[in-house]
Amino acid sequence: MKTYRYSTLLFDADDTLLDFKASERDALAYLFEQLNIPLTNEIRSYYLDINHNLWKAFERGEISRTDVLHTRFVTVLDTLQKQEIAPLELTFGGKPIHSSELEPLYQAKLAMGHNLIPGAKELIETLRKTHRVYIVSNGVATTQQNRLNASGLYPLFEDIFISEITGYQKPQVEFFHYCIDRIPDFSPETTLIIGDSLTSDIKGGNNIGIDTCWYNPRQEEKNVEVTVTYEIHTLEDLYTIV
Ligand SMILES: [Mg+2]
């Protein structure tokens, strides 16, 4: 019988199994189309910068998830209004709207986005036959559940841990303790975390003393002080490790 190095695999969802960037792109395009404001590359980059910085502050524990969600579109639209790119009286699909009301509309659209990373579903379908597979994800619970459902991934996992429900987020130790308490016979020696983020997935793995696998499809530089046990550039590379 074939033996395996690991028994338990903790998978990040966004940009590891689900192509979150593609879903975000679609949802942002929809939002600006409804606002009747041309979404230029400049506006897109500006939004992405603001969003990225807010989530980084969240990962550092400086602001809450609610702060992120209540701030991002309000800040962007404020700036666009000051620059007279957006009208002072915003409309959405022709009806008057305030920038603070955009977040739920964006979320609703994003919640429908379930573009898969190539090979993701086949990978989990194969590995679940020989390993216990779990999701460990930072994000909004209903959004993540809907997207995992729509992608067909949801029923393939033993359990799904989402930061909003746990009350903590990766890389916090408390997040992982919540998961470990719900994983039967958890053993750190035979558990591997797989994810694209050095600051949340890999650092999280380091924090609880398990091996880490950095999914790095764009072959970016490792610019964070963390210990990467394995680095892979395609999801298929994982088969030879686990
Ligand atoms: Mg990710």
Coordinates of N, CA and C and ligand atoms in Angstrom, one line a residue:
M1 N 0.8 -1.2 0.0 CA 0.0 0.0 0.0 C 0.9 1.2 0.0
K2 N 0.4 2.2 -0.8 CA 1.2 3.5 -0.9 C 1.1 4.2 0.4
T3 N 2.2 4.8 0.9 CA 2.1 5.6 2.1 C 2.3 7.1 1.7
Y4 N 1.7 7.9 2.5 CA 1.7 9.3 2.2 C 2.4 10.1 3.3
R5 N 3.1 11.2 2.9 CA 3.8 12.0 3.9 C 2.8 12.7 4.8
Y6 N 1.7 13.1 4.2 CA 0.7 13.9 5.0 C -0.7 13.2 5.0
S7 N -1.4 13.4 6.1 CA -2.7 12.8 6.2 C -3.8 13.9 6.1
T8 N -3.4 15.1 6.5 CA -4.4 16.2 6.5 C -3.9 17.4 5.7
L9 N -4.7 17.9 4.8 CA -4.3 19.0 4.0 C -5.3 20.2 4.2
L10 N -4.7 21.4 4.6 CA -5.5 22.6 4.8 C -5.3 23.5 3.6
F11 N -6.3 23.7 2.8 CA -6.3 24.5 1.6 C -6.8 25.9 1.8
D12 N -6.0 26.9 1.4 CA -6.6 28.3 1.3 C -7.5 28.2 0.1
A13 N -8.5 29.1 0.0 CA -9.5 29.1 -1.1 C -9.1 30.1 -2.2
D14 N -9.0 31.4 -1.8 CA -8.9 32.4 -2.8 C -7.5 32.5 -3.4
D15 N -7.4 32.4 -4.7 CA -6.2 32.4 -5.5 C -5.3 31.2 -5.2
T16 N -5.9 30.2 -4.6 CA -5.3 28.9 -4.5 C -6.2 27.9 -5.2
L17 N -7.5 27.9 -4.9 CA -8.4 27.0 -5.6 C -9.4 27.8 -6.5
L18 N -9.8 28.9 -5.9 CA -10.8 29.8 -6.6 C -10.0 31.0 -7.2
D19 N -10.3 31.4 -8.4 CA -9.6 32.5 -9.0 C -10.4 33.8 -8.6
F20 N -10.0 34.2 -7.4 CA -10.7 35.3 -6.8 C -10.4 36.6 -7.6
K21 N -9.2 36.8 -8.1 CA -8.9 38.0 -8.8 C -9.8 38.1 -10.1
A22 N -10.1 37.0 -10.7 CA -11.1 37.0 -11.9 C -12.5 37.4 -11.4
S23 N -12.9 36.9 -10.3 CA -14.2 37.2 -9.8 C -14.3 38.7 -9.3
E24 N -13.3 39.1 -8.7 CA -13.2 40.6 -8.3 C -13.3 41.5 -9.5
R25 N -12.5 41.1 -10.5 CA -12.5 41.9 -11.8 C -13.9 42.0 -12.3
D26 N -14.6 40.9 -12.4 CA -15.9 40.9 -13.0 C -16.9 41.8 -12.1
A27 N -16.8 41.6 -10.8 CA -17.7 42.3 -9.9 C -17.4 43.9 -9.9
L28 N -16.2 44.2 -10.0 CA -15.8 45.7 -10.1 C -16.3 46.3 -11.4
A29 N -16.2 45.5 -12.5 CA -16.6 46.0 -13.8 C -18.1 46.2 -13.8
Y30 N -18.8 45.3 -13.2 CA -20.3 45.4 -13.0 C -20.7 46.6 -12.3
L31 N -20.0 46.9 -11.1 CA -20.3 48.0 -10.3 C -20.2 49.3 -11.0
F32 N -19.1 49.5 -11.8 CA -18.9 50.7 -12.5 C -19.8 50.9 -13.7
E33 N -20.1 49.8 -14.3 CA -21.1 49.8 -15.4 C -22.4 50.3 -14.9
Q34 N -22.9 49.8 -13.7 CA -24.1 50.3 -13.1 C -24.1 51.7 -12.7
L35 N -22.9 52.1 -12.2 CA -22.7 53.5 -11.8 C -22.6 54.5 -13.0
N36 N -22.4 53.9 -14.2 CA -22.2 54.6 -15.4 C -21.0 55.5 -15.4
I37 N -19.9 55.0 -14.8 CA -18.6 55.6 -14.7 C -17.6 54.7 -15.5
P38 N -17.0 55.2 -16.5 CA -16.0 54.4 -17.2 C -14.9 53.9 -16.3
L39 N -14.7 52.6 -16.2 CA -13.7 52.0 -15.4 C -12.4 52.0 -16.1
T40 N -11.6 53.0 -15.9 CA -10.3 53.1 -16.6 C -9.3 52.2 -15.8
N41 N -8.1 52.0 -16.5 CA -7.1 51.2 -15.8 C -6.6 51.9 -14.5
E42 N -6.6 53.3 -14.6 CA -6.2 54.1 -13.5 C -7.1 53.9 -12.3
I43 N -8.4 54.0 -12.6 CA -9.4 53.8 -11.5 C -9.3 52.4 -10.9
R44 N -9.1 51.4 -11.8 CA -9.0 50.1 -11.3 C -7.8 49.9 -10.4
S45 N -6.7 50.4 -10.8 CA -5.4 50.3 -10.0 C -5.6 51.0 -8.7
Y46 N -6.2 52.2 -8.7 CA -6.5 53.0 -7.5 C -7.3 52.2 -6.5
Y47 N -8.4 51.6 -7.0 CA -9.2 50.7 -6.1 C -8.4 49.6 -5.6
L48 N -7.7 48.9 -6.5 CA -6.9 47.7 -6.0 C -5.9 48.0 -4.9
D49 N -5.3 49.2 -5.1 CA -4.3 49.7 -4.1 C -5.0 49.9 -2.7
I50 N -6.1 50.6 -2.7 CA -6.8 50.9 -1.5 C -7.3 49.6 -0.9
N51 N -7.9 48.7 -1.6 CA -8.4 47.4 -1.1 C -7.3 46.6 -0.5
H52 N -6.1 46.5 -1.3 CA -5.0 45.8 -0.8 C -4.5 46.3 0.5
N53 N -4.3 47.6 0.6 CA -3.8 48.2 1.9 C -4.7 48.0 3.0
L54 N -6.0 48.1 2.8 CA -7.0 47.8 3.9 C -6.9 46.4 4.4
W55 N -6.8 45.4 3.5 CA -6.7 44.0 3.9 C -5.4 43.7 4.6
K56 N -4.4 44.4 4.2 CA -3.1 44.2 4.9 C -3.2 44.7 6.3
A57 N -3.9 45.9 6.5 CA -4.1 46.4 7.8 C -4.9 45.5 8.7
F58 N -5.9 44.8 8.0 CA -6.7 43.8 8.7 C -5.9 42.6 9.1
E59 N -5.0 42.2 8.2 CA -4.1 41.0 8.5 C -3.2 41.3 9.7
R60 N -2.8 42.6 9.8 CA -2.0 43.0 11.0 C -2.8 43.2 12.2
G61 N -4.1 43.1 12.1 CA -5.0 43.2 13.3 C -5.3 44.7 13.6
E62 N -5.0 45.6 12.7 CA -5.2 47.1 13.0 C -6.6 47.5 12.8
I63 N -7.3 46.9 11.9 CA -8.7 47.3 11.7 C -9.6 46.1 11.5
S64 N -10.9 46.3 11.6 CA -11.8 45.1 11.5 C -12.2 44.9 10.1
R65 N -12.7 43.7 9.8 CA -13.2 43.4 8.5 C -14.3 44.4 8.0
T66 N -15.1 44.7 9.0 CA -16.2 45.7 8.7 C -15.6 47.0 8.3
D67 N -14.5 47.4 8.9 CA -13.8 48.7 8.5 C -13.4 48.6 7.0
V68 N -12.8 47.4 6.7 CA -12.4 47.3 5.3 C -13.6 47.5 4.3
L69 N -14.7 46.8 4.6 CA -15.8 46.8 3.7 C -16.5 48.1 3.6
H70 N -16.5 48.8 4.8 CA -17.2 50.1 4.8 C -16.4 51.3 4.3
T71 N -15.1 51.0 4.1 CA -14.2 52.1 3.7 C -13.9 52.1 2.2
R72 N -13.7 50.9 1.6 CA -13.1 50.9 0.3 C -13.8 51.6 -0.8
F73 N -15.1 51.4 -1.0 CA -15.8 52.1 -2.1 C -16.1 53.5 -1.8
V74 N -16.3 53.8 -0.5 CA -16.6 55.2 -0.1 C -15.4 56.0 -0.4
T75 N -14.2 55.5 -0.1 CA -12.9 56.3 -0.3 C -12.7 56.5 -1.8
V76 N -12.9 55.4 -2.6 CA -12.7 55.5 -4.0 C -13.7 56.5 -4.7
L77 N -14.9 56.4 -4.3 CA -15.9 57.3 -4.9 C -15.7 58.8 -4.5
D78 N -15.3 58.9 -3.2 CA -15.0 60.3 -2.7 C -14.0 61.0 -3.6
T79 N -12.9 60.2 -3.8 CA -11.8 60.7 -4.6 C -12.3 61.0 -6.0
L80 N -13.0 60.1 -6.6 CA -13.5 60.3 -8.0 C -14.5 61.5 -8.1
Q81 N -15.2 61.7 -7.0 CA -16.1 62.9 -7.0 C -15.3 64.2 -6.9
K82 N -14.3 64.2 -6.0 CA -13.4 65.4 -5.9 C -12.7 65.7 -7.2
Q83 N -12.4 64.7 -7.9 CA -11.7 64.9 -9.2 C -12.7 65.1 -10.3
E84 N -14.0 65.2 -10.0 CA -15.1 65.4 -10.9 C -15.1 64.3 -12.0
I85 N -14.6 63.1 -11.7 CA -14.8 62.0 -12.6 C -16.1 61.3 -12.3
A86 N -16.5 61.3 -11.1 CA -17.9 60.8 -10.7 C -18.8 61.9 -10.4
P87 N -20.1 61.8 -10.7 CA -21.0 62.9 -10.4 C -21.2 63.0 -8.9
L88 N -21.6 64.1 -8.4 CA -21.9 64.3 -6.9 C -23.1 63.5 -6.5
E89 N -24.1 63.4 -7.4 CA -25.3 62.6 -7.2 C -25.1 61.2 -8.0
L90 N -24.7 60.2 -7.2 CA -24.4 58.9 -7.8 C -25.7 58.2 -8.2
T91 N -25.7 57.5 -9.3 CA -26.8 56.6 -9.6 C -26.3 55.2 -9.9
F92 N -27.2 54.2 -9.6 CA -26.8 52.8 -9.8 C -28.0 52.2 -10.6
G93 N -27.7 51.8 -11.8 CA -28.8 51.3 -12.7 C -29.8 52.4 -12.9
G94 N -29.4 53.7 -12.8 CA -30.3 54.8 -13.1 C -31.0 55.3 -11.8
K95 N -30.8 54.6 -10.7 CA -31.5 55.1 -9.4 C -30.5 55.7 -8.5
P96 N -30.9 56.8 -7.8 CA -29.9 57.5 -6.9 C -29.4 56.5 -5.8
I97 N -28.1 56.7 -5.5 CA -27.5 55.8 -4.5 C -26.4 56.6 -3.8
H98 N -26.1 56.2 -2.5 CA -24.9 56.7 -1.8 C -23.8 55.7 -1.9
S99 N -22.5 56.2 -1.9 CA -21.4 55.3 -2.0 C -21.3 54.3 -0.9
S100 N -21.9 54.6 0.2 CA -21.9 53.6 1.3 C -22.8 52.4 1.1
E101 N -23.6 52.5 0.0 CA -24.6 51.4 -0.3 C -24.0 50.5 -1.4
L102 N -22.8 50.8 -1.8 CA -22.2 50.0 -2.9 C -21.7 48.7 -2.5
E103 N -21.2 48.6 -1.3 CA -20.5 47.4 -0.8 C -21.4 46.1 -0.9
P104 N -22.7 46.2 -0.4 CA -23.5 45.0 -0.5 C -23.8 44.6 -2.0
L105 N -23.9 45.6 -2.8 CA -24.2 45.3 -4.3 C -23.0 44.6 -4.9
Y106 N -21.8 45.1 -4.5 CA -20.5 44.4 -5.0 C -20.4 43.0 -4.4
Q107 N -20.7 42.9 -3.1 CA -20.7 41.5 -2.5 C -21.6 40.5 -3.1
A108 N -22.8 41.0 -3.5 CA -23.8 40.1 -4.1 C -23.3 39.6 -5.4
K109 N -22.6 40.5 -6.2 CA -22.1 40.1 -7.5 C -20.9 39.2 -7.3
L110 N -20.0 39.6 -6.3 CA -18.8 38.8 -6.0 C -19.2 37.3 -5.6
A111 N -20.3 37.3 -4.8 CA -20.8 36.0 -4.3 C -21.2 35.0 -5.4
M112 N -21.4 35.6 -6.6 CA -21.7 34.7 -7.7 C -20.5 34.3 -8.5
G113 N -19.4 34.9 -8.2 CA -18.1 34.6 -8.9 C -17.5 33.3 -8.4
H114 N -17.3 32.4 -9.3 CA -16.7 31.1 -8.8 C -15.7 30.6 -9.8
N115 N -15.0 31.4 -10.5 CA -14.0 31.0 -11.4 C -13.0 30.1 -10.7
L116 N -12.7 29.0 -11.3 CA -11.7 28.0 -10.6 C -10.3 28.2 -11.2
I117 N -9.3 28.0 -10.3 CA -7.9 27.9 -10.8 C -7.8 26.6 -11.6
P118 N -7.2 26.7 -12.8 CA -7.1 25.4 -13.6 C -6.6 24.2 -12.8
G119 N -7.3 23.1 -12.9 CA -6.9 21.9 -12.2 C -7.4 21.8 -10.8
A120 N -8.0 22.8 -10.2 CA -8.3 22.8 -8.8 C -9.3 21.7 -8.4
K121 N -10.4 21.6 -9.2 CA -11.4 20.6 -8.8 C -10.9 19.2 -8.9
E122 N -10.1 18.9 -10.0 CA -9.6 17.6 -10.2 C -8.6 17.3 -9.1
L123 N -7.8 18.3 -8.6 CA -6.9 18.1 -7.5 C -7.6 17.6 -6.3
I124 N -8.6 18.3 -5.9 CA -9.3 18.0 -4.6 C -10.1 16.7 -4.8
E125 N -10.7 16.5 -5.9 CA -11.4 15.2 -6.1 C -10.4 14.0 -6.0
T126 N -9.2 14.2 -6.4 CA -8.2 13.1 -6.3 C -7.7 13.0 -4.9
L127 N -7.3 14.1 -4.3 CA -6.6 14.0 -3.0 C -7.6 13.6 -1.9
R128 N -8.9 13.9 -2.0 CA -9.8 13.5 -1.0 C -10.0 12.0 -0.8
K129 N -9.5 11.3 -1.8 CA -9.6 9.8 -1.7 C -8.5 9.3 -0.8
T130 N -7.4 10.0 -0.6 CA -6.3 9.5 0.2 C -6.0 10.4 1.4
H131 N -6.5 11.6 1.4 CA -6.2 12.5 2.5 C -7.5 13.2 3.0
R132 N -7.4 13.8 4.2 CA -8.5 14.6 4.7 C -8.2 16.0 4.2
V133 N -9.2 16.6 3.5 CA -9.0 17.9 3.0 C -10.0 18.9 3.6
Y134 N -9.4 20.1 4.0 CA -10.1 21.1 4.7 C -9.9 22.5 4.0
I135 N -10.8 23.4 4.1 CA -10.6 24.8 3.6 C -10.3 25.6 4.9
V136 N -9.3 26.5 4.7 CA -9.0 27.5 5.7 C -9.0 28.9 5.0
S137 N -10.0 29.7 5.2 CA -10.2 30.9 4.3 C -10.5 32.1 5.2
N138 N -9.8 33.2 4.8 CA -10.2 34.5 5.3 C -11.2 35.1 4.4
G139 N -12.3 35.6 5.0 CA -13.3 36.2 4.2 C -14.7 36.3 4.8
V140 N -15.6 36.7 4.0 CA -17.0 36.8 4.4 C -17.7 35.5 4.3
A141 N -18.3 35.0 5.4 CA -18.8 33.6 5.4 C -19.8 33.3 4.3
T142 N -20.8 34.1 4.1 CA -21.8 33.8 3.1 C -21.2 33.8 1.7
T143 N -20.4 34.8 1.5 CA -19.7 34.9 0.2 C -18.9 33.7 -0.2
Q144 N -18.1 33.3 0.8 CA -17.2 32.1 0.6 C -18.0 30.8 0.4
Q145 N -19.1 30.7 1.2 CA -19.9 29.5 1.1 C -20.6 29.4 -0.2
N146 N -21.1 30.5 -0.7 CA -21.8 30.6 -2.0 C -20.9 30.2 -3.1
R147 N -19.7 30.8 -3.1 CA -18.7 30.6 -4.2 C -18.2 29.2 -4.2
L148 N -17.9 28.6 -3.0 CA -17.5 27.2 -3.0 C -18.6 26.3 -3.4
N149 N -19.8 26.6 -3.1 CA -20.9 25.8 -3.6 C -21.1 25.9 -5.1
A150 N -21.1 27.1 -5.6 CA -21.3 27.3 -7.1 C -20.1 26.7 -7.9
S151 N -18.9 26.6 -7.3 CA -17.8 26.0 -8.0 C -17.8 24.5 -8.0
G152 N -18.7 23.9 -7.1 CA -18.7 22.5 -6.9 C -17.7 22.0 -5.9
L153 N -16.9 22.9 -5.3 CA -15.9 22.4 -4.4 C -16.4 22.1 -3.0
Y154 N -17.5 22.8 -2.6 CA -18.0 22.7 -1.2 C -18.1 21.3 -0.7
P155 N -18.8 20.4 -1.4 CA -19.1 19.0 -0.8 C -17.8 18.1 -0.8
L156 N -16.7 18.6 -1.4 CA -15.5 17.7 -1.5 C -14.7 17.8 -0.2
F157 N -15.0 18.8 0.7 CA -14.2 19.0 1.9 C -14.8 18.4 3.1
E158 N -13.9 17.9 4.0 CA -14.4 17.4 5.3 C -15.1 18.5 6.1
D159 N -14.5 19.7 6.1 CA -15.0 20.9 6.8 C -14.4 22.1 6.2
I160 N -15.1 23.2 6.4 CA -14.7 24.5 5.8 C -14.7 25.5 6.9
F161 N -13.5 26.1 7.1 CA -13.3 27.1 8.2 C -13.1 28.5 7.6
I162 N -14.0 29.4 8.0 CA -13.9 30.8 7.4 C -13.8 31.7 8.6
S163 N -12.9 32.7 8.4 CA -12.4 33.6 9.4 C -13.6 34.3 10.1
E164 N -14.6 34.7 9.3 CA -15.7 35.5 10.0 C -16.4 34.6 11.0
I165 N -16.5 33.3 10.8 CA -17.2 32.4 11.7 C -16.3 32.1 12.9
T166 N -15.0 31.9 12.6 CA -14.1 31.6 13.7 C -13.8 32.8 14.7
G167 N -14.1 34.0 14.2 CA -13.8 35.2 15.0 C -12.4 35.7 14.9
Y168 N -11.5 34.9 14.2 CA -10.1 35.3 14.0 C -9.8 35.1 12.6
Q169 N -8.6 35.6 12.1 CA -8.2 35.3 10.8 C -6.8 34.8 10.7
K170 N -6.5 34.1 9.6 CA -5.1 33.7 9.3 C -4.3 35.0 9.3
P171 N -3.1 35.1 9.8 CA -2.3 34.0 10.3 C -2.4 33.8 11.8
Q172 N -3.4 34.4 12.4 CA -3.5 34.3 13.9 C -3.6 32.9 14.4
V173 N -2.9 32.6 15.5 CA -2.9 31.3 16.1 C -4.3 30.9 16.5
E174 N -5.1 31.8 17.0 CA -6.4 31.5 17.4 C -7.3 31.0 16.3
F175 N -7.1 31.5 15.1 CA -7.9 31.0 14.0 C -7.6 29.5 13.8
F176 N -6.3 29.1 13.9 CA -5.9 27.7 13.6 C -6.3 26.8 14.8
H177 N -6.3 27.4 16.0 CA -6.7 26.6 17.2 C -8.2 26.2 17.0
Y178 N -9.0 27.2 16.5 CA -10.4 26.9 16.2 C -10.5 25.7 15.3
C179 N -9.7 25.7 14.2 CA -9.8 24.6 13.2 C -9.3 23.3 13.9
I180 N -8.2 23.3 14.6 CA -7.6 22.1 15.1 C -8.5 21.5 16.1
D181 N -9.3 22.3 16.9 CA -10.3 21.7 17.8 C -11.4 20.9 17.1
R182 N -11.5 21.2 15.8 CA -12.6 20.6 15.0 C -12.1 19.6 14.0
I183 N -10.8 19.3 14.0 CA -10.2 18.3 13.1 C -9.9 17.1 14.0
P184 N -10.6 16.0 13.8 CA -10.4 14.8 14.6 C -8.9 14.3 14.5
D185 N -8.3 13.9 15.6 CA -7.0 13.4 15.7 C -6.0 14.2 15.0
F186 N -6.0 15.5 15.2 CA -5.1 16.4 14.5 C -3.7 16.1 14.9
S187 N -2.8 16.0 14.0 CA -1.4 15.8 14.3 C -0.5 16.8 13.4
P188 N 0.2 17.7 14.1 CA 1.0 18.7 13.3 C 2.0 18.1 12.3
E189 N 2.5 17.0 12.7 CA 3.6 16.4 11.9 C 3.1 15.9 10.5
T190 N 1.8 15.6 10.5 CA 1.2 15.0 9.2 C 0.2 16.0 8.6
T191 N 0.3 17.3 8.9 CA -0.6 18.3 8.4 C 0.2 19.3 7.5
L192 N -0.4 19.6 6.4 CA 0.3 20.6 5.5 C -0.7 21.6 5.1
I193 N -0.3 22.9 5.1 CA -1.1 24.0 4.7 C -0.6 24.4 3.3
I194 N -1.6 24.6 2.4 CA -1.3 25.0 1.0 C -2.0 26.3 0.7
G195 N -1.2 27.4 0.3 CA -1.8 28.7 0.0 C -0.9 29.6 -0.8
D196 N -1.5 30.6 -1.3 CA -0.8 31.6 -2.1 C -0.2 32.7 -1.3
S197 N -0.6 32.9 -0.1 CA -0.2 34.1 0.7 C 0.8 33.8 1.7
L198 N 2.0 34.5 1.6 CA 3.1 34.3 2.5 C 2.6 34.8 3.9
T199 N 1.9 36.0 3.9 CA 1.6 36.6 5.1 C 0.4 36.0 5.9
S200 N -0.5 35.3 5.2 CA -1.6 34.7 5.9 C -1.4 33.2 6.0
D201 N -1.2 32.5 4.9 CA -1.2 31.0 4.8 C 0.1 30.5 5.4
I202 N 1.2 30.9 4.8 CA 2.5 30.4 5.2 C 2.9 30.8 6.6
K203 N 2.7 32.1 6.9 CA 3.0 32.6 8.3 C 2.1 31.9 9.3
G204 N 0.9 31.6 8.9 CA -0.1 30.9 9.8 C 0.4 29.5 10.1
G205 N 0.9 28.8 9.0 CA 1.5 27.5 9.2 C 2.7 27.5 10.1
N206 N 3.5 28.5 9.9 CA 4.7 28.7 10.8 C 4.3 28.9 12.2
N207 N 3.2 29.7 12.4 CA 2.8 30.0 13.8 C 2.3 28.8 14.6
I208 N 1.8 27.8 13.9 CA 1.3 26.6 14.6 C 2.2 25.4 14.4
G209 N 3.3 25.6 13.7 CA 4.3 24.5 13.6 C 3.9 23.4 12.7
I210 N 3.3 23.7 11.5 CA 3.1 22.7 10.5 C 3.8 23.0 9.3
D211 N 4.0 22.0 8.4 CA 4.7 22.3 7.1 C 3.8 23.1 6.2
T212 N 4.5 23.8 5.3 CA 3.8 24.8 4.5 C 4.1 24.6 3.0
C213 N 3.2 24.8 2.1 CA 3.4 24.7 0.7 C 2.9 26.0 0.1
W214 N 3.8 26.7 -0.5 CA 3.5 28.0 -1.1 C 3.1 27.8 -2.6
Y215 N 1.9 28.1 -2.9 CA 1.4 28.1 -4.3 C 1.8 29.4 -4.9
N216 N 2.7 29.4 -5.8 CA 3.3 30.7 -6.3 C 3.3 30.6 -7.9
P217 N 2.1 30.7 -8.5 CA 2.0 30.5 -9.9 C 2.8 31.6 -10.8
R218 N 2.9 32.8 -10.2 CA 3.5 33.9 -11.0 C 5.0 34.0 -10.6
Q219 N 5.5 33.0 -9.8 CA 6.9 32.9 -9.5 C 7.4 34.2 -8.9
E220 N 6.7 34.7 -8.0 CA 7.0 36.0 -7.3 C 8.2 35.7 -6.3
E221 N 8.8 36.8 -6.0 CA 9.9 36.8 -5.1 C 9.4 36.5 -3.6
K222 N 10.1 35.7 -2.9 CA 9.7 35.5 -1.5 C 10.2 36.7 -0.6
N223 N 9.3 37.7 -0.4 CA 9.8 38.9 0.2 C 9.3 39.1 1.7
V224 N 9.0 38.0 2.3 CA 8.5 38.0 3.7 C 9.3 36.9 4.5
E225 N 9.6 37.3 5.7 CA 10.4 36.4 6.6 C 9.6 35.2 7.1
V226 N 9.4 34.2 6.3 CA 8.6 33.0 6.7 C 9.4 31.8 6.2
T227 N 9.0 30.6 6.8 CA 9.6 29.4 6.4 C 8.7 28.6 5.4
V228 N 9.1 28.5 4.2 CA 8.4 27.8 3.1 C 9.0 26.4 3.0
T229 N 8.2 25.3 3.3 CA 8.7 24.0 3.2 C 8.8 23.5 1.8
Y230 N 7.7 23.8 1.0 CA 7.7 23.5 -0.4 C 7.2 24.7 -1.2
E231 N 7.6 24.9 -2.4 CA 7.1 25.9 -3.3 C 6.6 25.3 -4.5
I232 N 5.4 25.5 -5.0 CA 4.9 24.9 -6.2 C 4.4 26.0 -7.2
H233 N 4.5 25.8 -8.5 CA 4.1 26.8 -9.4 C 2.8 26.4 -10.2
T234 N 2.5 25.1 -10.1 CA 1.1 24.6 -10.6 C 0.5 23.7 -9.5
L235 N -0.8 23.6 -9.5 CA -1.4 22.8 -8.5 C -1.0 21.3 -8.6
E236 N -0.8 20.9 -9.8 CA -0.4 19.5 -10.1 C 0.9 19.1 -9.3
D237 N 1.8 20.1 -9.1 CA 3.0 19.8 -8.4 C 2.8 19.2 -7.0
L238 N 1.6 19.5 -6.5 CA 1.3 19.0 -5.1 C 1.3 17.5 -5.0
Y239 N 0.9 16.8 -6.1 CA 0.8 15.4 -6.0 C 2.1 14.7 -5.6
T240 N 3.2 15.3 -6.0 CA 4.5 14.6 -5.7 C 4.9 14.9 -4.2
I241 N 4.3 15.8 -3.6 CA 4.7 16.3 -2.2 C 3.9 15.5 -1.1
V242 N 2.6 15.4 -1.3 CA 1.7 14.9 -0.2 C 1.8 13.4 -0.1
Ligands
MG1 MG -5.3 33.2 -1.0

